[in-house]
PDB file of C-alpha atoms in Angstrom:
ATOM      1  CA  UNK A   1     202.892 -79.338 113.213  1.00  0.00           C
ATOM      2  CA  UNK A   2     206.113 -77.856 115.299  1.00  0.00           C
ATOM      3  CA  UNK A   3     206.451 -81.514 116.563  1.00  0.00           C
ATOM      4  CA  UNK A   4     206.757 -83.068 112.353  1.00  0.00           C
ATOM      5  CA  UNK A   5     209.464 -80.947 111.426  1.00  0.00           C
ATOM      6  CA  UNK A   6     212.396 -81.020 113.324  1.00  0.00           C
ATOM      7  CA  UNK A   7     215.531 -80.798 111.007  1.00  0.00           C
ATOM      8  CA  UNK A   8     215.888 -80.215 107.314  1.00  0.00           C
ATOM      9  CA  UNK A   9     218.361 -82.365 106.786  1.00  0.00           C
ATOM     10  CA  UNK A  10     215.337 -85.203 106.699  1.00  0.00           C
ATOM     11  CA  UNK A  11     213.718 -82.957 104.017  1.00  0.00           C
ATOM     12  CA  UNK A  12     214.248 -82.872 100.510  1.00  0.00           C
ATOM     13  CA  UNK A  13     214.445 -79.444  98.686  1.00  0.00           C
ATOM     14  CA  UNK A  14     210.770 -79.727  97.000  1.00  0.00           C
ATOM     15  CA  UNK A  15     207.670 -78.667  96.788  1.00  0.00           C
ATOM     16  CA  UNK A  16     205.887 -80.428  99.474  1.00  0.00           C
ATOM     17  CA  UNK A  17     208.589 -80.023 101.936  1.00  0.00           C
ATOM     18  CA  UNK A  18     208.668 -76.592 100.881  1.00  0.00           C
ATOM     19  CA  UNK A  19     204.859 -76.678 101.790  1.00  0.00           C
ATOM     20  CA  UNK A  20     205.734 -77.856 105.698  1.00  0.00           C
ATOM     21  CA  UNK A  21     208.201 -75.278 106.002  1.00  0.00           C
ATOM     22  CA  UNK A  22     205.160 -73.029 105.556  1.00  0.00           C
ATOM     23  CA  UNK A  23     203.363 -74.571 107.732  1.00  0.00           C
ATOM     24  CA  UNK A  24     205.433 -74.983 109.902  1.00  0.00           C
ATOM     25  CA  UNK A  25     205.977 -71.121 110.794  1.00  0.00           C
ATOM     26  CA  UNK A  26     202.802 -70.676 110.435  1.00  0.00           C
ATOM     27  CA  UNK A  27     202.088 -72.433 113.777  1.00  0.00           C
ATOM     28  CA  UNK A  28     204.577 -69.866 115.714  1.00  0.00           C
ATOM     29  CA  UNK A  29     202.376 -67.189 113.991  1.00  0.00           C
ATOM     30  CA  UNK A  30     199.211 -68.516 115.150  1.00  0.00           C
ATOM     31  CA  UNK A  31     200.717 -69.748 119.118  1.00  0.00           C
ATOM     32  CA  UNK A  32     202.042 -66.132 119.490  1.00  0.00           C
ATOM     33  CA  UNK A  33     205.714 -67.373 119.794  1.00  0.00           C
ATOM     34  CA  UNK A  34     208.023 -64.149 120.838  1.00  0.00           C
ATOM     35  CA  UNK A  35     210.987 -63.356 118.195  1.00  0.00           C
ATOM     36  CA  UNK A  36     213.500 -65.128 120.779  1.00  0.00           C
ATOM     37  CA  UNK A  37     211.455 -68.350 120.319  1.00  0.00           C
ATOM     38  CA  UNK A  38     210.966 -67.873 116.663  1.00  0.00           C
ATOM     39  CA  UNK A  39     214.727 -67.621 116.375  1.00  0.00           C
ATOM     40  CA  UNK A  40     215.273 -70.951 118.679  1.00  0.00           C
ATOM     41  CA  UNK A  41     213.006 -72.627 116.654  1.00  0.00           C
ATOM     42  CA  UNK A  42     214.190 -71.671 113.358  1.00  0.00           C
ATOM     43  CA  UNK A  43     217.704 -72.970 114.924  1.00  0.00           C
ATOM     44  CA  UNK A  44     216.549 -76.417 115.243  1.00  0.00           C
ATOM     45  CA  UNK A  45     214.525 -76.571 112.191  1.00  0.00           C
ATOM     46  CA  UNK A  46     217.639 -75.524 109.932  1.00  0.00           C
ATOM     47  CA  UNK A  47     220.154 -77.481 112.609  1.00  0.00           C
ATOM     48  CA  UNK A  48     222.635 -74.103 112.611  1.00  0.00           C
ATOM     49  CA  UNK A  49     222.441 -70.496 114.137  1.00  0.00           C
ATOM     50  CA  UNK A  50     219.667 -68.407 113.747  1.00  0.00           C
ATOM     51  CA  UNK A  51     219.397 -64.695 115.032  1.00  0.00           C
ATOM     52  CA  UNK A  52     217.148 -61.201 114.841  1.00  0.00           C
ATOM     53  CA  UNK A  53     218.415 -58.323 115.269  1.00  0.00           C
ATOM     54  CA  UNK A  54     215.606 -55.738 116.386  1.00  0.00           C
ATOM     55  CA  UNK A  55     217.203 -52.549 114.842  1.00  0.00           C
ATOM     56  CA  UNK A  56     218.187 -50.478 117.882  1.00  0.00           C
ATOM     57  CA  UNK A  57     221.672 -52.319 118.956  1.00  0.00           C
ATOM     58  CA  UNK A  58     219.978 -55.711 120.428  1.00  0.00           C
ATOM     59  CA  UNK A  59     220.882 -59.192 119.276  1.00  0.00           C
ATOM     60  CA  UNK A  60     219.405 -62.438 119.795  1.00  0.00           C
ATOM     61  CA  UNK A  61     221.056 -65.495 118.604  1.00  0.00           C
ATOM     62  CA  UNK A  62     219.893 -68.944 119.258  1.00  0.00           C
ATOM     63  CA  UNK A  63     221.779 -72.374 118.641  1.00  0.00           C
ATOM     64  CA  UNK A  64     220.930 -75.284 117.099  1.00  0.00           C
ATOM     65  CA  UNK A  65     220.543 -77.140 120.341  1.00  0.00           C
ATOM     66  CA  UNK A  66     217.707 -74.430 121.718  1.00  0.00           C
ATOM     67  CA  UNK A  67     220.356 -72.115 123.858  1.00  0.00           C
ATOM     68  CA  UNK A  68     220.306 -68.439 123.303  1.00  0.00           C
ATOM     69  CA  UNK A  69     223.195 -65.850 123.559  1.00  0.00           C
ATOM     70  CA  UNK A  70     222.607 -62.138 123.376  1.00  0.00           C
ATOM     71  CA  UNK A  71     226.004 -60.997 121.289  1.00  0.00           C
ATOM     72  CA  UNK A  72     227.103 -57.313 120.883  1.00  0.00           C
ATOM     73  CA  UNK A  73     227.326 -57.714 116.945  1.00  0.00           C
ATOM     74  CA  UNK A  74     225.476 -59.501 114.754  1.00  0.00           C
ATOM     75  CA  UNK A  75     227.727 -62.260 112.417  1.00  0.00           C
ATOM     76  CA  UNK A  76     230.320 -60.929 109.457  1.00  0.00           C
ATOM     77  CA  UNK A  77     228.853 -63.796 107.347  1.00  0.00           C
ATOM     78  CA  UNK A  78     225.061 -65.639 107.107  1.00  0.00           C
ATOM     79  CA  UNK A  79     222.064 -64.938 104.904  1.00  0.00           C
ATOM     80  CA  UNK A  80     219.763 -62.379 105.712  1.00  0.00           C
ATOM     81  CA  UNK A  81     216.819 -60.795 105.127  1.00  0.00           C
ATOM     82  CA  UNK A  82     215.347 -57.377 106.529  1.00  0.00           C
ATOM     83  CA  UNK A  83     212.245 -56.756 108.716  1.00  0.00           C
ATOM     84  CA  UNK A  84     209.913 -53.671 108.100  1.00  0.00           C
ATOM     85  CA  UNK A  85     210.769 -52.196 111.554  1.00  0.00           C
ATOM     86  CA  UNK A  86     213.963 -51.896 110.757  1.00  0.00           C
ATOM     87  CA  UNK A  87     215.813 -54.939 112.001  1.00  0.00           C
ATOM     88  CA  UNK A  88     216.504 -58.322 110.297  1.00  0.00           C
ATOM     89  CA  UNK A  89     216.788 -61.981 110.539  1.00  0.00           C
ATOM     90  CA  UNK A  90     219.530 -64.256 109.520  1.00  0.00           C
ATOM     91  CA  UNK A  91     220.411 -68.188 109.659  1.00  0.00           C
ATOM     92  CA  UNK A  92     224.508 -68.668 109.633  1.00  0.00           C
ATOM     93  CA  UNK A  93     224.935 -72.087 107.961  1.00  0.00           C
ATOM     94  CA  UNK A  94     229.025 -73.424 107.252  1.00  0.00           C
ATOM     95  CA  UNK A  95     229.507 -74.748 103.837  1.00  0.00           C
ATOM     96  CA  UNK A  96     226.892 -75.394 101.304  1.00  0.00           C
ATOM     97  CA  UNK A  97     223.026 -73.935 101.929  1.00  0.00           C
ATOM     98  CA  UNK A  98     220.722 -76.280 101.982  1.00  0.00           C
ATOM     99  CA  UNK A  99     217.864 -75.898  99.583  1.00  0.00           C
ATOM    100  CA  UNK A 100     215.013 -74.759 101.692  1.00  0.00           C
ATOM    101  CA  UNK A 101     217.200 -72.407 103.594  1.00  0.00           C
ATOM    102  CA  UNK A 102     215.435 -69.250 101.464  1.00  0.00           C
ATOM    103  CA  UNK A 103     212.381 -70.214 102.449  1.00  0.00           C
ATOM    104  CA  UNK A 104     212.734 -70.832 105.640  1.00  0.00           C
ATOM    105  CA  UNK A 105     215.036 -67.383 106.084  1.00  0.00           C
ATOM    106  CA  UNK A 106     211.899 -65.914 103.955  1.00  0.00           C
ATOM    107  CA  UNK A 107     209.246 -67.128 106.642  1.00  0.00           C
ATOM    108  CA  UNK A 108     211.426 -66.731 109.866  1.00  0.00           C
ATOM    109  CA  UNK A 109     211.583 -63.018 108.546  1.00  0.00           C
ATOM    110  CA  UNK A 110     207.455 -62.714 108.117  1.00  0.00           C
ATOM    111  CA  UNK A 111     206.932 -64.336 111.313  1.00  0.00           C
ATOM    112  CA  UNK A 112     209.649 -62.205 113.092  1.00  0.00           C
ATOM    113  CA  UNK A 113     207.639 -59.153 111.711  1.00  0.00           C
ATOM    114  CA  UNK A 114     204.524 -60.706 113.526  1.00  0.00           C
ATOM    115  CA  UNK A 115     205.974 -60.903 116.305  1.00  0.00           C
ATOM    116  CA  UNK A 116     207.367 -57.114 116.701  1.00  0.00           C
ATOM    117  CA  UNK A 117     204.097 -56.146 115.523  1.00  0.00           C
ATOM    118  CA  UNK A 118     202.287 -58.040 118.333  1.00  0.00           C
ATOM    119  CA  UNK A 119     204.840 -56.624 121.065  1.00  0.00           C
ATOM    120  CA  UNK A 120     204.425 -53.508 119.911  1.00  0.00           C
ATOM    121  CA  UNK A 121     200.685 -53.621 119.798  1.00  0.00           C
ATOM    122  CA  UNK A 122     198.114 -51.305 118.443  1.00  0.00           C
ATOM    123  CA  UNK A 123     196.834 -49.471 121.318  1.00  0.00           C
ATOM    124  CA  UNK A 124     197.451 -45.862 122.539  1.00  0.00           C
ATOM    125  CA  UNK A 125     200.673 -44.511 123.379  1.00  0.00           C
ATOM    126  CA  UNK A 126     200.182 -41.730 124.648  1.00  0.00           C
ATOM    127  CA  UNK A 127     202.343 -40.652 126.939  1.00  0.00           C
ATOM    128  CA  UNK A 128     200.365 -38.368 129.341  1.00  0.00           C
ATOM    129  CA  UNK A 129     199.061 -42.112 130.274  1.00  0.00           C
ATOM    130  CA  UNK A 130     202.161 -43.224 131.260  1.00  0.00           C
ATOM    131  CA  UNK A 131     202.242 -40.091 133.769  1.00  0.00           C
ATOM    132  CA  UNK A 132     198.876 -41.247 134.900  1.00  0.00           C
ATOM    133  CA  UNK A 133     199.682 -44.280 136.042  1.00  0.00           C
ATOM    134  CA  UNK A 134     202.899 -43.039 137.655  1.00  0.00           C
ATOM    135  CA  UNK A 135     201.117 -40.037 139.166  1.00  0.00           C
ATOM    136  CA  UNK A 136     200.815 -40.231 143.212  1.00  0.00           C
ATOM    137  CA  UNK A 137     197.198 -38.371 143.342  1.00  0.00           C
ATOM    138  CA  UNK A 138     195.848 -41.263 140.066  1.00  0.00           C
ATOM    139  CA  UNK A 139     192.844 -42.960 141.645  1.00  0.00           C
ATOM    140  CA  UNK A 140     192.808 -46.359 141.163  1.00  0.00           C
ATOM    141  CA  UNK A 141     190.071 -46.200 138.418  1.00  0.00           C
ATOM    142  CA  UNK A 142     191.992 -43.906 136.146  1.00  0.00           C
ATOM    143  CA  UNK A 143     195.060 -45.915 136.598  1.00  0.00           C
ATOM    144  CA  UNK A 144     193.268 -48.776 135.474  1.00  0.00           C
ATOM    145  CA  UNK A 145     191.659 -47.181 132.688  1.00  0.00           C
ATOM    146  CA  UNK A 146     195.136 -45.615 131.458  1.00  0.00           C
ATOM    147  CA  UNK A 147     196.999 -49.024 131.522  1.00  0.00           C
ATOM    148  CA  UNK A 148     194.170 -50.469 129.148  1.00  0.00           C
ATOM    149  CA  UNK A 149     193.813 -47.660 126.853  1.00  0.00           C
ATOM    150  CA  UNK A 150     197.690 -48.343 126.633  1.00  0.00           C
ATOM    151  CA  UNK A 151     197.280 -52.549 125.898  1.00  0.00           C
ATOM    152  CA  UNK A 152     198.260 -53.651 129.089  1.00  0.00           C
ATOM    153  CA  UNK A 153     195.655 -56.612 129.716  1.00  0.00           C
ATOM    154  CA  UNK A 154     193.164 -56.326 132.929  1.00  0.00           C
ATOM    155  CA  UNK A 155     194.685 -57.745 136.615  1.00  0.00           C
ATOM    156  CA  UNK A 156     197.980 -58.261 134.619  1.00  0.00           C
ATOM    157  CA  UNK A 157     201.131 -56.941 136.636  1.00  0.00           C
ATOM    158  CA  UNK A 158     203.321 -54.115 134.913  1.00  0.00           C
ATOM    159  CA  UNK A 159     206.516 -53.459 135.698  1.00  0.00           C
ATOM    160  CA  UNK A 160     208.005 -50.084 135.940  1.00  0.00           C
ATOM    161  CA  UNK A 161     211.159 -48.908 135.082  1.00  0.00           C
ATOM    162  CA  UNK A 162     213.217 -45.349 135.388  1.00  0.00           C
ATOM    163  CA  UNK A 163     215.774 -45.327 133.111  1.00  0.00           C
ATOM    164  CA  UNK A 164     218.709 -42.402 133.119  1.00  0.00           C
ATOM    165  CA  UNK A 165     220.262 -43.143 129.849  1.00  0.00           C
ATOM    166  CA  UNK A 166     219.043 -44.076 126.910  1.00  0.00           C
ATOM    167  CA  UNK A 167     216.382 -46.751 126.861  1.00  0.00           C
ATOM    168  CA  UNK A 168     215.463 -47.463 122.984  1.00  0.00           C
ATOM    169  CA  UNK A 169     217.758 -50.481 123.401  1.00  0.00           C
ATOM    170  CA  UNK A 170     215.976 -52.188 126.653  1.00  0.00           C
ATOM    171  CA  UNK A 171     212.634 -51.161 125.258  1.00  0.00           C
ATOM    172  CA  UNK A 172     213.640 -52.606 121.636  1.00  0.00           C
ATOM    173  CA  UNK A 173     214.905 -56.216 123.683  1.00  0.00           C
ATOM    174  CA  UNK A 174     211.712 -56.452 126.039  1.00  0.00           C
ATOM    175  CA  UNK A 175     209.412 -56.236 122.613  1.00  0.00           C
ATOM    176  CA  UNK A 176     212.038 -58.968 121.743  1.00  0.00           C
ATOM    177  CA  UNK A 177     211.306 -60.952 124.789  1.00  0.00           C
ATOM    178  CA  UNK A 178     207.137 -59.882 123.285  1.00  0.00           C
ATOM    179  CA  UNK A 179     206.874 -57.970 126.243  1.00  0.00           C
ATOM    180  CA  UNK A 180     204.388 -55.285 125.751  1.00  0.00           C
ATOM    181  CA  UNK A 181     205.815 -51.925 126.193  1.00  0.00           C
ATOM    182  CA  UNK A 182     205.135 -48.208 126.443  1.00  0.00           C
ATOM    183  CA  UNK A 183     207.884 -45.473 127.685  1.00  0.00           C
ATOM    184  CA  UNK A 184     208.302 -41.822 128.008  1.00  0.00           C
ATOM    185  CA  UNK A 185     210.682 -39.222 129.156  1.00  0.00           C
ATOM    186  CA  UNK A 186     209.666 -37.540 132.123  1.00  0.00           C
ATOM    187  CA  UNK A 187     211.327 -34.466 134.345  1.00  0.00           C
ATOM    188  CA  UNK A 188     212.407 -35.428 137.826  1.00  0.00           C
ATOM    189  CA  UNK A 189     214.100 -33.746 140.250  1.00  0.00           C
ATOM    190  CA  UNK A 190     218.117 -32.979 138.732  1.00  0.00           C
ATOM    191  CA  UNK A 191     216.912 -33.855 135.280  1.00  0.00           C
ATOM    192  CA  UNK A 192     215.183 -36.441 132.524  1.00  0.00           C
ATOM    193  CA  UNK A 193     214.593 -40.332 132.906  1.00  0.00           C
ATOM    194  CA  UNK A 194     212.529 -42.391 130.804  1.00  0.00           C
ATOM    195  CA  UNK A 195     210.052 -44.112 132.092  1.00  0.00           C
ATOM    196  CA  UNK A 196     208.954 -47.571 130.889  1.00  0.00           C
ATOM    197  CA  UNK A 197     205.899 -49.495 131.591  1.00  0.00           C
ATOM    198  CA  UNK A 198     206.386 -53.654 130.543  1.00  0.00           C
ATOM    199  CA  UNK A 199     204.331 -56.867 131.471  1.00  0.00           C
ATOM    200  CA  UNK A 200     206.110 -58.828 134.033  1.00  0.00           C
ATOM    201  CA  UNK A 201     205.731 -61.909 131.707  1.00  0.00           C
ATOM    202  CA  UNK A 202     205.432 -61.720 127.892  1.00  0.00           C
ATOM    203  CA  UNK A 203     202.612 -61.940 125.531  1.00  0.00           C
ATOM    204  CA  UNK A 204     203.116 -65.586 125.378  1.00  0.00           C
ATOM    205  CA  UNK A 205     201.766 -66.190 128.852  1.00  0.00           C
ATOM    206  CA  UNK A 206     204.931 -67.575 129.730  1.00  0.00           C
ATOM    207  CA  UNK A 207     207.944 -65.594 132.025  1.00  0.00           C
ATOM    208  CA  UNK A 208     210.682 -64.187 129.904  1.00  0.00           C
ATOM    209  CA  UNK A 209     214.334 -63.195 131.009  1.00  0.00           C
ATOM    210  CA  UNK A 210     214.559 -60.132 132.911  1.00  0.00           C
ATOM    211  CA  UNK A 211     216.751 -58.821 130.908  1.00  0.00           C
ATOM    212  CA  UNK A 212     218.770 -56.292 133.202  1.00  0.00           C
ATOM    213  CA  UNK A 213     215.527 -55.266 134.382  1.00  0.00           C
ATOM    214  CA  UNK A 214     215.555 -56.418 137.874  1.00  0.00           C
ATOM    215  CA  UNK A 215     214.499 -54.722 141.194  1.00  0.00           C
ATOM    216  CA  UNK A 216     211.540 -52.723 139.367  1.00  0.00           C
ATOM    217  CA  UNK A 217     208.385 -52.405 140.610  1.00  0.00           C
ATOM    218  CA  UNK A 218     205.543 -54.752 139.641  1.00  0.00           C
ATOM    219  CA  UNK A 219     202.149 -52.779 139.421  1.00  0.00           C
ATOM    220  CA  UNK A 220     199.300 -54.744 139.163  1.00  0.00           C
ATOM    221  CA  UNK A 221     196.575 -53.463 135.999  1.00  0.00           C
ATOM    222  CA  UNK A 222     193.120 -53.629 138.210  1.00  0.00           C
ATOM    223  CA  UNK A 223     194.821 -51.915 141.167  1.00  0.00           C
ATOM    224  CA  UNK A 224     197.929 -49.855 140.655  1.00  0.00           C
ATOM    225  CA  UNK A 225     199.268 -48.216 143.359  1.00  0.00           C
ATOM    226  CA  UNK A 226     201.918 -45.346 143.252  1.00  0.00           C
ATOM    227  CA  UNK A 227     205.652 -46.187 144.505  1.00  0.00           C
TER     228      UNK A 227
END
């Protein structure tokens, strides 16, 4: 379905067209697309920029041509439409809109919800688990156990992060990515970091940007080991 619409401009502004629009995002719904490739393909559906902005400072923006640029602000001018966790969507078309952009601003915003749902996930965040599976004296049973109770799928590697500042940005753009992420702070030795836990690739099987995130330490799920 991805593959039969390409560009609007070969749609008219009806009903049935309106109808593979639908459709259309429907597909990134149901092949777990992450938010970055929602917002690439959204770019070369509508053939102009497309972005998300997840609500904590971090912007992705994606071209009509497939590229993707992080900016530090999202546009002055575009339509847009808000996102439950906070963030929002937009499309930034010059000149006239064409007359399926609401629709397709409409379901780039439910799938975009999806998505962050998905990266989120549903399961336990506690974050005594997270000092579990950082603990030195964890056996490698409980580790195990921790890291699914927190979503992390079985013999998956997790990366591990320490992070000094503040870390609601990096977390917020790896759930971008659809990494699947779970943080807390914890006291060290001349005062707080936060620790974050991500999978090395994201929930779409396929490798994602680091991201800044470089030179962590890749745990694997069945057998984590302490660093």
């Amino acid at each position: 379905m991805q593959g039969l619409l390409l560009r609007l401009s070969g749609l008219d502004a009806d009903a049935e067209s309106a109808v593979r629009v639908i459709a259309y995002f429907d597909s990134l719904v149901r092949d777990h697309v992450t938010v970055r490739g929602m917002a690439q393909a959204t770019a070369r559906l509508a053939q102009c920029p497309a972005g998300f902005a997840d609500g904590s400072g971090g912007f992705v923006r994606a071209l009509a041509d497939g590229s993707v640029e992080y900016p530090s602000a999202p546009p002055v001018n575009g339509a847009a439409r808000p996102l439950p966790s906070g963030g929002r969507v937009w499309l930034e078309r010059e000149g006239r809109a064409h007359g399926l952009d609401e629709i397709v601003l409409e379901r780039f915003a439910e799938a975009a919800a999806v998505a962050v749902e998905r990266a989120a996930g549903p399961a336990v965040n506690d974050p005594a688990l997270v000092e579990l599976v950082l603990a030195e004296g964890a056996g490698e049973t409980e580790r195990a156990r921790a890291l699914r109770l927190m979503g992390f799928p079985a013999a998956a590697p997790v990366r591990v992060l320490a992070v000094s500042g503040p870390a609601g940005g990096l977390v917020a753009g790896l759930r971008a990515a659809g990494r699947h992420v779970r943080e807390t702070p914890m006291d060290v030795p001349g005062g707080t970091v936060t620790a974050v836990l991500a999978d090395a690739a994201g929930r779409s099987g396929r490798g994602e940007p680091a991201g800044g995130i470089g030179g962590a330490e890749d745990r694997g799920t069945g057998a984590a080991e302490p660093g």
